[in-house]
Coordinates of C-alpha atoms in Angstrom, one line a residue:
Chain I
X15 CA 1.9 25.6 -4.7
X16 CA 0.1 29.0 -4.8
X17 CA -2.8 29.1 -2.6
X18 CA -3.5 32.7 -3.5
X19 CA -5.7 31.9 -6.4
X20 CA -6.8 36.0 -6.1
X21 CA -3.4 36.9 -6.5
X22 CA -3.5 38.9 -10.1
X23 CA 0.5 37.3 -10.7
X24 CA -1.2 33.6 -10.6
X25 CA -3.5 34.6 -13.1
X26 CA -1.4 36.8 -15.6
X27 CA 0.9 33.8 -15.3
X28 CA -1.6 31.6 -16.5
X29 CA -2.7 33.8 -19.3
X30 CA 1.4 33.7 -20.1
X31 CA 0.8 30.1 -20.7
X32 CA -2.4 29.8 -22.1
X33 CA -1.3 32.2 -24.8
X34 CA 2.1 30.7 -25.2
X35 CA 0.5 27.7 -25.7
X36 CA -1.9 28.5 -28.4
X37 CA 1.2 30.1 -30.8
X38 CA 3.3 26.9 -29.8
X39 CA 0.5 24.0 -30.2
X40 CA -0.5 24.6 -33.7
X41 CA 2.3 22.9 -35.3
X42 CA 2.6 19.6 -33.2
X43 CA -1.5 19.8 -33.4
X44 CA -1.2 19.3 -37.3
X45 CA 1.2 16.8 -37.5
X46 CA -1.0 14.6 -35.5
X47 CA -4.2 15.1 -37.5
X48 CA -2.1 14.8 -40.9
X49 CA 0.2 12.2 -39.7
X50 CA -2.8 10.0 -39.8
X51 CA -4.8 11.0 -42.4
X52 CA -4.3 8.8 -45.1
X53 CA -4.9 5.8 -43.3
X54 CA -8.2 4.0 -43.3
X55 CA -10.5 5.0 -40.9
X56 CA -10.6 2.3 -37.8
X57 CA -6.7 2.9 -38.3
X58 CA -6.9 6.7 -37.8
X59 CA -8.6 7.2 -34.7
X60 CA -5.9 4.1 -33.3
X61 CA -3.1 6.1 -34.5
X62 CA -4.2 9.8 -32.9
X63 CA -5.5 7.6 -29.8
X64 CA -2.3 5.8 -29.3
X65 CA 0.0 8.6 -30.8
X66 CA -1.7 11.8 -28.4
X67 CA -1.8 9.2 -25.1
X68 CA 2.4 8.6 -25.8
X69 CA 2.2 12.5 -26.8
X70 CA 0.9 13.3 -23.1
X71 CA 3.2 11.2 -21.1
X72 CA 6.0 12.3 -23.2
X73 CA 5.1 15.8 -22.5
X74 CA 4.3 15.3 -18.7
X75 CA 8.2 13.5 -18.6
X76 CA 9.7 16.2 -20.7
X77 CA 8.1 19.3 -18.1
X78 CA 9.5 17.4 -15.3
X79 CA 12.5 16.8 -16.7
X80 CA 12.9 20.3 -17.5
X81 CA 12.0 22.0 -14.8
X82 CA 14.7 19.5 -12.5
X83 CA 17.3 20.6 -14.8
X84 CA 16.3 24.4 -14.8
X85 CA 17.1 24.6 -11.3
X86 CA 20.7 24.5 -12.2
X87 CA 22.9 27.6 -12.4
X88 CA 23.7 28.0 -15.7
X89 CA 20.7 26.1 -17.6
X90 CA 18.2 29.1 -17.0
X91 CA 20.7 30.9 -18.9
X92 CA 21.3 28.7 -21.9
X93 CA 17.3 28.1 -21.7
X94 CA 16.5 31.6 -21.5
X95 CA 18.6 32.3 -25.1
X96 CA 16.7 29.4 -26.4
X97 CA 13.4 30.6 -25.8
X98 CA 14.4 34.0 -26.8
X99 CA 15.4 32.2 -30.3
X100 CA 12.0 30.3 -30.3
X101 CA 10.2 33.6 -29.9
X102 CA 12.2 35.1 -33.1
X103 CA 11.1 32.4 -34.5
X104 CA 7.9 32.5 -33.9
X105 CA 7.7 35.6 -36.2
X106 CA 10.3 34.5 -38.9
X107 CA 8.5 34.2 -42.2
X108 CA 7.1 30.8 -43.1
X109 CA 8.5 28.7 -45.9
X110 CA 7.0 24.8 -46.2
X111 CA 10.1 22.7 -46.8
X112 CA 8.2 19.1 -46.7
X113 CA 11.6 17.3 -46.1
X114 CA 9.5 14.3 -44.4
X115 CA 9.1 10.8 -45.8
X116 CA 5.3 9.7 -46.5
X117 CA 5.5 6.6 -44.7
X118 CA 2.0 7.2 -42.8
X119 CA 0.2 4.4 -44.8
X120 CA 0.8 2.1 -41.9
X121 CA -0.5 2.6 -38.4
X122 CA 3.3 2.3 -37.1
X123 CA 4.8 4.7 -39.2
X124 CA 1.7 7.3 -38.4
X125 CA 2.3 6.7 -35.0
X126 CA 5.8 6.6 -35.2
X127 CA 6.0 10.3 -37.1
X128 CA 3.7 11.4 -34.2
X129 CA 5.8 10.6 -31.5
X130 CA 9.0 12.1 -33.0
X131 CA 7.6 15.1 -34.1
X132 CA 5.5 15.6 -30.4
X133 CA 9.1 15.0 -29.0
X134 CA 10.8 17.5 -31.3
X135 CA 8.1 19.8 -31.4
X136 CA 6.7 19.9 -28.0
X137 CA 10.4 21.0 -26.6
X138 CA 9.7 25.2 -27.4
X139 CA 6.4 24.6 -25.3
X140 CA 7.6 22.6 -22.5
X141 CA 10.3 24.7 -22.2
X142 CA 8.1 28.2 -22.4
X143 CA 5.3 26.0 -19.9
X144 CA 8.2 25.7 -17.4
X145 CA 9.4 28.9 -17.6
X146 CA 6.0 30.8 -17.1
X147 CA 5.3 28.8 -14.5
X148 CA 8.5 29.6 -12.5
X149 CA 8.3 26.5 -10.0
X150 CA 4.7 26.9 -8.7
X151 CA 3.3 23.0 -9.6
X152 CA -0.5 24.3 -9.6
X153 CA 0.2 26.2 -12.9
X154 CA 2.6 23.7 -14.4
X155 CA -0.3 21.1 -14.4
X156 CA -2.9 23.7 -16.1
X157 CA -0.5 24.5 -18.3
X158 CA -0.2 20.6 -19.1
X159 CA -4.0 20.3 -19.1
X160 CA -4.7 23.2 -21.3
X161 CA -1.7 22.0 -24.1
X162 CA -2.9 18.5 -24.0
X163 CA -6.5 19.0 -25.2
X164 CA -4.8 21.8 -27.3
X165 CA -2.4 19.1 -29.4
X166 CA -4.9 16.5 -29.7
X167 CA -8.5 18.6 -30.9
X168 CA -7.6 22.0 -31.5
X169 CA -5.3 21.5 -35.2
X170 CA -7.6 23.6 -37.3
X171 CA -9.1 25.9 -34.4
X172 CA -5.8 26.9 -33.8
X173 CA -4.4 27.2 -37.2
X174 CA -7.8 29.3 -38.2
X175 CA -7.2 31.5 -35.0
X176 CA -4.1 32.6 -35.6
X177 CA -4.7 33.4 -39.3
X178 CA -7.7 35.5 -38.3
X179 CA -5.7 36.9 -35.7
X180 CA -2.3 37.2 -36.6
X181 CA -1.5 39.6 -34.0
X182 CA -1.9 36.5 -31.4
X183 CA 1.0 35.3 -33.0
X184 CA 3.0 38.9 -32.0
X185 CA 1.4 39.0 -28.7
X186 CA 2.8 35.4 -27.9
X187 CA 6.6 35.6 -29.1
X188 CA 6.2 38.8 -26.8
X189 CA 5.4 37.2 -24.3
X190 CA 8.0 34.2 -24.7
X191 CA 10.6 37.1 -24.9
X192 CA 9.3 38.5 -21.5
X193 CA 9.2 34.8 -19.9
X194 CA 13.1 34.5 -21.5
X195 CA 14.0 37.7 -19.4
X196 CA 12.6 36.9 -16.6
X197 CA 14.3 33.4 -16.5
X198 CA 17.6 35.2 -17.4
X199 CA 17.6 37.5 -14.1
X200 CA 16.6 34.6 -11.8
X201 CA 19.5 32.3 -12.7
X202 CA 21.5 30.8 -9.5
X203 CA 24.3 31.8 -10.8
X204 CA 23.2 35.4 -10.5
X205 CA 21.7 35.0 -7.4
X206 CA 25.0 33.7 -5.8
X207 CA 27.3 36.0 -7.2
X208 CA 26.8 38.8 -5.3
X209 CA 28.7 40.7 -7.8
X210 CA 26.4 39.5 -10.6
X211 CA 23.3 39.8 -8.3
X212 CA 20.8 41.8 -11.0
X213 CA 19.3 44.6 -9.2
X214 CA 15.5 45.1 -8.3
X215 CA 15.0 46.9 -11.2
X216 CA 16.3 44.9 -13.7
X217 CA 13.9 41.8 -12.6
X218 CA 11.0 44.2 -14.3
X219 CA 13.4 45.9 -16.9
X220 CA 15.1 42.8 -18.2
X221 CA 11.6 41.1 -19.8
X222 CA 10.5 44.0 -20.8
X223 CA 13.3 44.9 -23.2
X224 CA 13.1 41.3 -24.0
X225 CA 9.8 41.2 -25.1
X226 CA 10.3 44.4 -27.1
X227 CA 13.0 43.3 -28.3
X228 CA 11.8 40.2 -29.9
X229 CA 8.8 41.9 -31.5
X230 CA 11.3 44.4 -33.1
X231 CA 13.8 42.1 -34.2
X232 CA 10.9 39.6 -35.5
X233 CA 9.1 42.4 -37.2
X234 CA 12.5 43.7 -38.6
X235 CA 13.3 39.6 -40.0
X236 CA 9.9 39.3 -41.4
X237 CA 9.4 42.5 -43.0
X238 CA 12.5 42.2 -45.3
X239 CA 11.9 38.8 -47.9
X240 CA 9.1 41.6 -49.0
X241 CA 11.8 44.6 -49.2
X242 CA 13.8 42.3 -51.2
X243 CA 10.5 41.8 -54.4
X244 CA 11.2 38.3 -53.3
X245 CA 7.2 37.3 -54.7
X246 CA 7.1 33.9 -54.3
X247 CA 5.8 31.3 -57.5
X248 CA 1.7 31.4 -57.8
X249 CA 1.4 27.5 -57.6
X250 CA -2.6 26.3 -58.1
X251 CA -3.2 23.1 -55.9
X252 CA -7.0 22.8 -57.7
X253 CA -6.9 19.9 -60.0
X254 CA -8.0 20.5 -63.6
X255 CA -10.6 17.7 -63.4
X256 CA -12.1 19.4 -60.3
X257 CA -13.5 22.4 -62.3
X258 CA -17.0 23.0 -62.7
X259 CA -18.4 21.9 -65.9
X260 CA -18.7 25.1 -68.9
X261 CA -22.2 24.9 -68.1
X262 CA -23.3 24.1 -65.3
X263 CA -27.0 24.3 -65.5
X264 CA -26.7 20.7 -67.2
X265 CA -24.2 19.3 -64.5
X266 CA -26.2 20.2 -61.2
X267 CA -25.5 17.0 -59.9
X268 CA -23.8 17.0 -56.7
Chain R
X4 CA -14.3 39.5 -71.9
X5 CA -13.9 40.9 -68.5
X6 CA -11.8 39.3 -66.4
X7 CA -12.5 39.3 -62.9
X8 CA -10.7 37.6 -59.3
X9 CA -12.2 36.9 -56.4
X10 CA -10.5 35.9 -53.7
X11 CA -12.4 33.8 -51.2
X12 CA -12.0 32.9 -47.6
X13 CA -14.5 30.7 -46.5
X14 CA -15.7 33.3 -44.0
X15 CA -19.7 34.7 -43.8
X16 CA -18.4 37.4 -45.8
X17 CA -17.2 35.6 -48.7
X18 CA -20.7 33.9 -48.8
X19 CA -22.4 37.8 -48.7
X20 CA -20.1 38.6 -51.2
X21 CA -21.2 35.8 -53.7
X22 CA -24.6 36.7 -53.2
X23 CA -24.0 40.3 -54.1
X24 CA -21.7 39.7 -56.7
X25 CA -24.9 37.3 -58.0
X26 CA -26.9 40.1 -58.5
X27 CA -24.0 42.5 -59.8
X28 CA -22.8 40.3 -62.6
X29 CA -26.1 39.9 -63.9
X30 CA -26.1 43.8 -64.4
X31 CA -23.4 43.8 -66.5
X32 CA -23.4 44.2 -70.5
X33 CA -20.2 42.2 -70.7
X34 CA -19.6 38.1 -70.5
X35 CA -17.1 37.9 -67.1
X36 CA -14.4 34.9 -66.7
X37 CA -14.5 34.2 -63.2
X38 CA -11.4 33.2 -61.4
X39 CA -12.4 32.3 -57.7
X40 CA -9.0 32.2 -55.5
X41 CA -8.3 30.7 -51.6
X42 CA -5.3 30.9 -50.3
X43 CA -4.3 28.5 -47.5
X44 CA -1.9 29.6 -44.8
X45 CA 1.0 27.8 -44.7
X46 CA 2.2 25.5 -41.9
X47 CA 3.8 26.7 -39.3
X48 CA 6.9 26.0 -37.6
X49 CA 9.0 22.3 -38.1
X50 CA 5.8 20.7 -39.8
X51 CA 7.4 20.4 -42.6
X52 CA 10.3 17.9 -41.5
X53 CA 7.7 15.2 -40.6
X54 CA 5.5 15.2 -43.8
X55 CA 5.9 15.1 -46.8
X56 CA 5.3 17.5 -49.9
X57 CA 2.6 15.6 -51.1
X58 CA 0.6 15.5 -47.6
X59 CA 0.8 18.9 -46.9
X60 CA 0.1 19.7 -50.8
X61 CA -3.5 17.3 -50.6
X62 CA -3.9 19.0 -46.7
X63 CA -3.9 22.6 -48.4
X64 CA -5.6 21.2 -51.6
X65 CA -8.4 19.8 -49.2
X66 CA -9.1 22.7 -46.6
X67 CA -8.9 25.5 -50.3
X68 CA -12.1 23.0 -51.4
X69 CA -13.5 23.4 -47.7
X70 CA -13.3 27.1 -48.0
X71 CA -14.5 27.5 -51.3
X72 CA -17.7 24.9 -51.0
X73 CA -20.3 27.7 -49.7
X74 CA -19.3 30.2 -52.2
X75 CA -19.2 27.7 -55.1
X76 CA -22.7 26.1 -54.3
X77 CA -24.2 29.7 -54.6
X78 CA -22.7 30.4 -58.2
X79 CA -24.1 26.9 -59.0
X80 CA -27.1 27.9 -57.5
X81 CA -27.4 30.7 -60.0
X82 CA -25.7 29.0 -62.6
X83 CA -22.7 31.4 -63.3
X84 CA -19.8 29.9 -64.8
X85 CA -16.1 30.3 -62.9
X86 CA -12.9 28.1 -62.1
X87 CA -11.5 28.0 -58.9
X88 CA -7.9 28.2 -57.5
X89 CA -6.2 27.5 -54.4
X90 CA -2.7 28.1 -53.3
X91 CA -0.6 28.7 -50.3
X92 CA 1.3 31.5 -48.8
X93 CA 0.4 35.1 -47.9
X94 CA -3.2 35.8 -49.2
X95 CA -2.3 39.5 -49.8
X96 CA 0.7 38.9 -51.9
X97 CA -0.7 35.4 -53.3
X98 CA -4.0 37.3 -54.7
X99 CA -2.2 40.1 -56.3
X100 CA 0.1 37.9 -58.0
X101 CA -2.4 35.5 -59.4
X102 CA -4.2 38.5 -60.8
X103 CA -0.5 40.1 -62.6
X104 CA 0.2 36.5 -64.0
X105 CA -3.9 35.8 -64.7
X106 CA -3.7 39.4 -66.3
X107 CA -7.0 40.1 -64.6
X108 CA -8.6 43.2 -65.3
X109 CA -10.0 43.4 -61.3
X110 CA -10.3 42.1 -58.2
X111 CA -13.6 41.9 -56.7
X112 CA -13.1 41.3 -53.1
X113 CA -15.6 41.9 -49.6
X114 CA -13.6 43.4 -46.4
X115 CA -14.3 42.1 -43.1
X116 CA -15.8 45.6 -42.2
X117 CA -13.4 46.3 -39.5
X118 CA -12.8 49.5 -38.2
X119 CA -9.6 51.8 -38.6
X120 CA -8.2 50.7 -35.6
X121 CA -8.7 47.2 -35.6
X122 CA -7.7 46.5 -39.1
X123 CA -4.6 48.2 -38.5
X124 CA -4.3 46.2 -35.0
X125 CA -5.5 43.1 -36.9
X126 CA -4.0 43.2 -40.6
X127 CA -6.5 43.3 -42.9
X128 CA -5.5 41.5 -46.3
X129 CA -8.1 43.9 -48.4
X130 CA -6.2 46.9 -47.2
X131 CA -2.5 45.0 -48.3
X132 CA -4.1 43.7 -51.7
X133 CA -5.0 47.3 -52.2
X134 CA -1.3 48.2 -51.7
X135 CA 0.0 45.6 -54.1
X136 CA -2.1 45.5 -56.5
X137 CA -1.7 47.3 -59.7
X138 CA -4.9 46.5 -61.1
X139 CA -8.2 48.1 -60.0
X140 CA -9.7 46.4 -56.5
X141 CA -13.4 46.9 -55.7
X142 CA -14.3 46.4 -52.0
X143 CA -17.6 44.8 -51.0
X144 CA -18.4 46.2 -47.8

C-alpha cells in the first residue's frame, strides 16, 4: 500500500482512474436507472437498491478476481490487448441497436437485467481499475469507491458531462491506451525472459505510443461513417398529440 | 411563410436565445412556422443489448421534453406558435438534416460563446451545423 500519499505517481494514478471511470460508468449507470423505470414507484427504488447493492459486491469480487489472475504471465498480455480494444471503442461511433427484451415490468426481471448488464458492463472498468492501479490496494479501493457512487447516482451527470465535453471521452480512451502499455511491458513473462526483458525506455515509450495510438486509430474509425455521406434517417420521437395547441393563448393551461 | 429551426439544448443559452428570438420575431413583417429541435445523445456503449427499442425510445423521448420545457414555457409565455421535435444522434448532423428534409429556409441557433481555442478543443455543434448546412445559419451570440 502506498504510504507516500505526496508522491505525484499516486495521484496521477488516481486521476487515471477517476477519469477512466467517468468514460466507463455512464453506460452500466443508465441501464440501472432505465432498467427500472417503468415500474411503480415503491418497486423502483427496491430494484436500484437491491440491483446497485449486488452491482457493488459483484464489482468488489470481479476487481479481486482480476487483479489475482493479472499476476499471471501471460494474462497482462491478453488484458492489455483487451483494454487497448476497449479504448478503440470508446471512440467508435455510436449506433443504438435495442436488441434487449422489455421484461422490466416486474421487480425480478428489472433486477435481473441489472445484474447481467453490471456484470457485462462493469468488466472494461474493472479491468481498466486494476490496471491503473498496478497492485497498490489503497487506489484499488478509491477506485471502487469513486465507480460505485458513479454507477448508482451519476446516470445523467455523466451522460450530460460527456456530451458537453466530448473531449473527456478522447482524454479517457487515451488514457486506457496508456494504462494498456504500461500493463503490456510489465508482464512476467517479460520480466523473466531476459531476452524479452523491455528496456527502461520502453516502460515510458510503450504507453505513450499506445495512447497515441488509440486516439489516432479511434479518430481515424470515427471520422469515416461521415466520409462515406452515410446521414443517418431524421426520426422525430415527439408525439403528434404532444404539440402545442394552434393557438395557444386559449390553451394556457398547464 | 418563413420557415425557421431552432435547435435547442436545454442549456442557459437556449433559454437566452428564446428570449431574444421573442423580441426578434415580433420585428418581423412575415408569419414564421417555428420548428423547435433537441437532439438527445445516443447511449453509449452495450446499452443497447439490455433494453429494449421502446425503453430507450420513451428515455430519449422523455429527457428531449426535459430539455425543451424552459424554452417552450417562454414561447407560451409570449404566445408564439411552434412544434417541437426531438431525435437522437449527432446534433450537428441531426439539425442540418431536419432542416434539408423540413426544407427550412434557416436555422436560428445561439452558440455557447466559447472562444477559438476552446471550441476547437471542445467541439462546438454551431461551428459543425455551419459546415453542413446548406441553408443560411444565424448565430445568437
Amino acid at each position: 500500500m502506498s504510504t507516500l500519499t505526496l508522491d505525484p505517481v499516486f495521484w496521477v494514478s488516481l486521476g487515471q482512474i477517476m477519469l477512466v471511470n467517468i468514460v466507463l460508468s455512464g453506460d452500466n449507470a443508465v441501464v440501472i436507472a432505465l432498467a427500472a423505470r417503468s415500474l411503480p414507484d415503491a418497486q423502483r427504488q427496491k430494484a436500484v437498491v437491491w440491483g446497485s447493492v449486488a452491482a457493488i459486491v459483484m464489482r468488489v469480487v470481479l476487481t479481486i478476481v482480476a487483479l489475482e489472475m493479472l499476476k499471471l504471465p501471460y494474462l497482462k498480455l491478453a488484458g492489455s490487448g483487451l483494454l487497448f480494444w476497449i479504448a478503440l471503442k470508446l471512440l467508435a461511433p455510436e449506433d443504438e441497436h435495442g436488441e434487449g427484451l422489455d421484461n422490466h415490468n416486474t421487480l425480478l426481471g428489472a433486477i435481473r437485467t441489472i445484474l447481467i448488464a453490471d456484470l457485462v458492463m462493469s468488466l472494461d472498468n474493472v479491468l481498466a481499475v486494476a490496471a491503473a492501479a498496478k497492485g497498490d490496494n489503497l487506489l484499488l479501493m478509491l477506485g471502487l469507491g469513486i465507480s460505485i457512487p458513479l454507477v448508482i447516482f451519476g446516470s445523467t451527470v455523466i451522460l450530460r458531462l460527456m456530451d458537453r465535453f466530448p473531449v473527456i471521452i478522447t482524454l479517457g480512451a487515451a488514457i486506457l491506451g496508456y494504462v494498456a502499455g504500461e500493463m503490456l511491458v510489465t508482464d512476467p513473462v517479460l520480466q523473466t525472459w531476459p531476452l524479452l526483458a523491455p528496456a527502461e525506455w520502453l516502460h515510458t515509450a510503450l504507453p505513450l505510443t499506445a495512447a497515441a495510438l488509440v486516439v489516432v486509430l479511434g479518430k481515424w474509425v470515427m471520422g469515416r461513417p461521415a466520409a462515406e455521406g452515410a446521414v443517418p434517417e431524421f426520426v422525430d420521437l415527439a408525439r403528434e398529440d404532444e404539440q402545442p395547441r394552434r393557438n395557444p393563448r386559449s390553451a394556457k393551461e398547464k | 411563410m418563413l420557415k425557421l429551426l431552432v435547435p435547442v439544448d436545454g442549456s442557459e443559452n437556449s433559454v437566452r436565445l428564446a428570449n431574444y428570438l421573442v423580441k426578434w420575431l415580433g420585428r418581423l413583417a412575415e408569419p414564421v412556422e417555428l420548428h423547435l429541435l433537441n437532439v438527445q445523445p445516443s447511449l453509449h456503449g452495450d446499452v443497447g443489448l439490455f433494453l429494449s427499442r421502446e425503453q430507450m425510445r420513451d428515455y430519449h423521448h422523455d429527457e428531449g421534453i426535459k430539455a425543451l420545457q424552459a424554452v417552450r414555457d417562454i414561447f407560451d409565455a409570449a404566445g408564439i406558435v411552434y412544434t417541437f421535435h426531438i431525435s437522437v444522434g449527432d446534433p450537428p448532423v441531426l439539425i442540418v438534416r431536419f432542416a434539408h428534409d423540413q426544407q427550412c429556409d434557416q436555422i436560428v441557433m445561439g452558440t455557447r460563446g466559447l472562444g477559438q481555442f476552446a471550441s476547437l478543443l471542445l467541439g462546438s455543434v454551431a461551428t459543425k451545423v455551419i459546415q453542413l448546412s446548406d441553408i443560411p445559419v444565424m448565430l445568437i451570440k
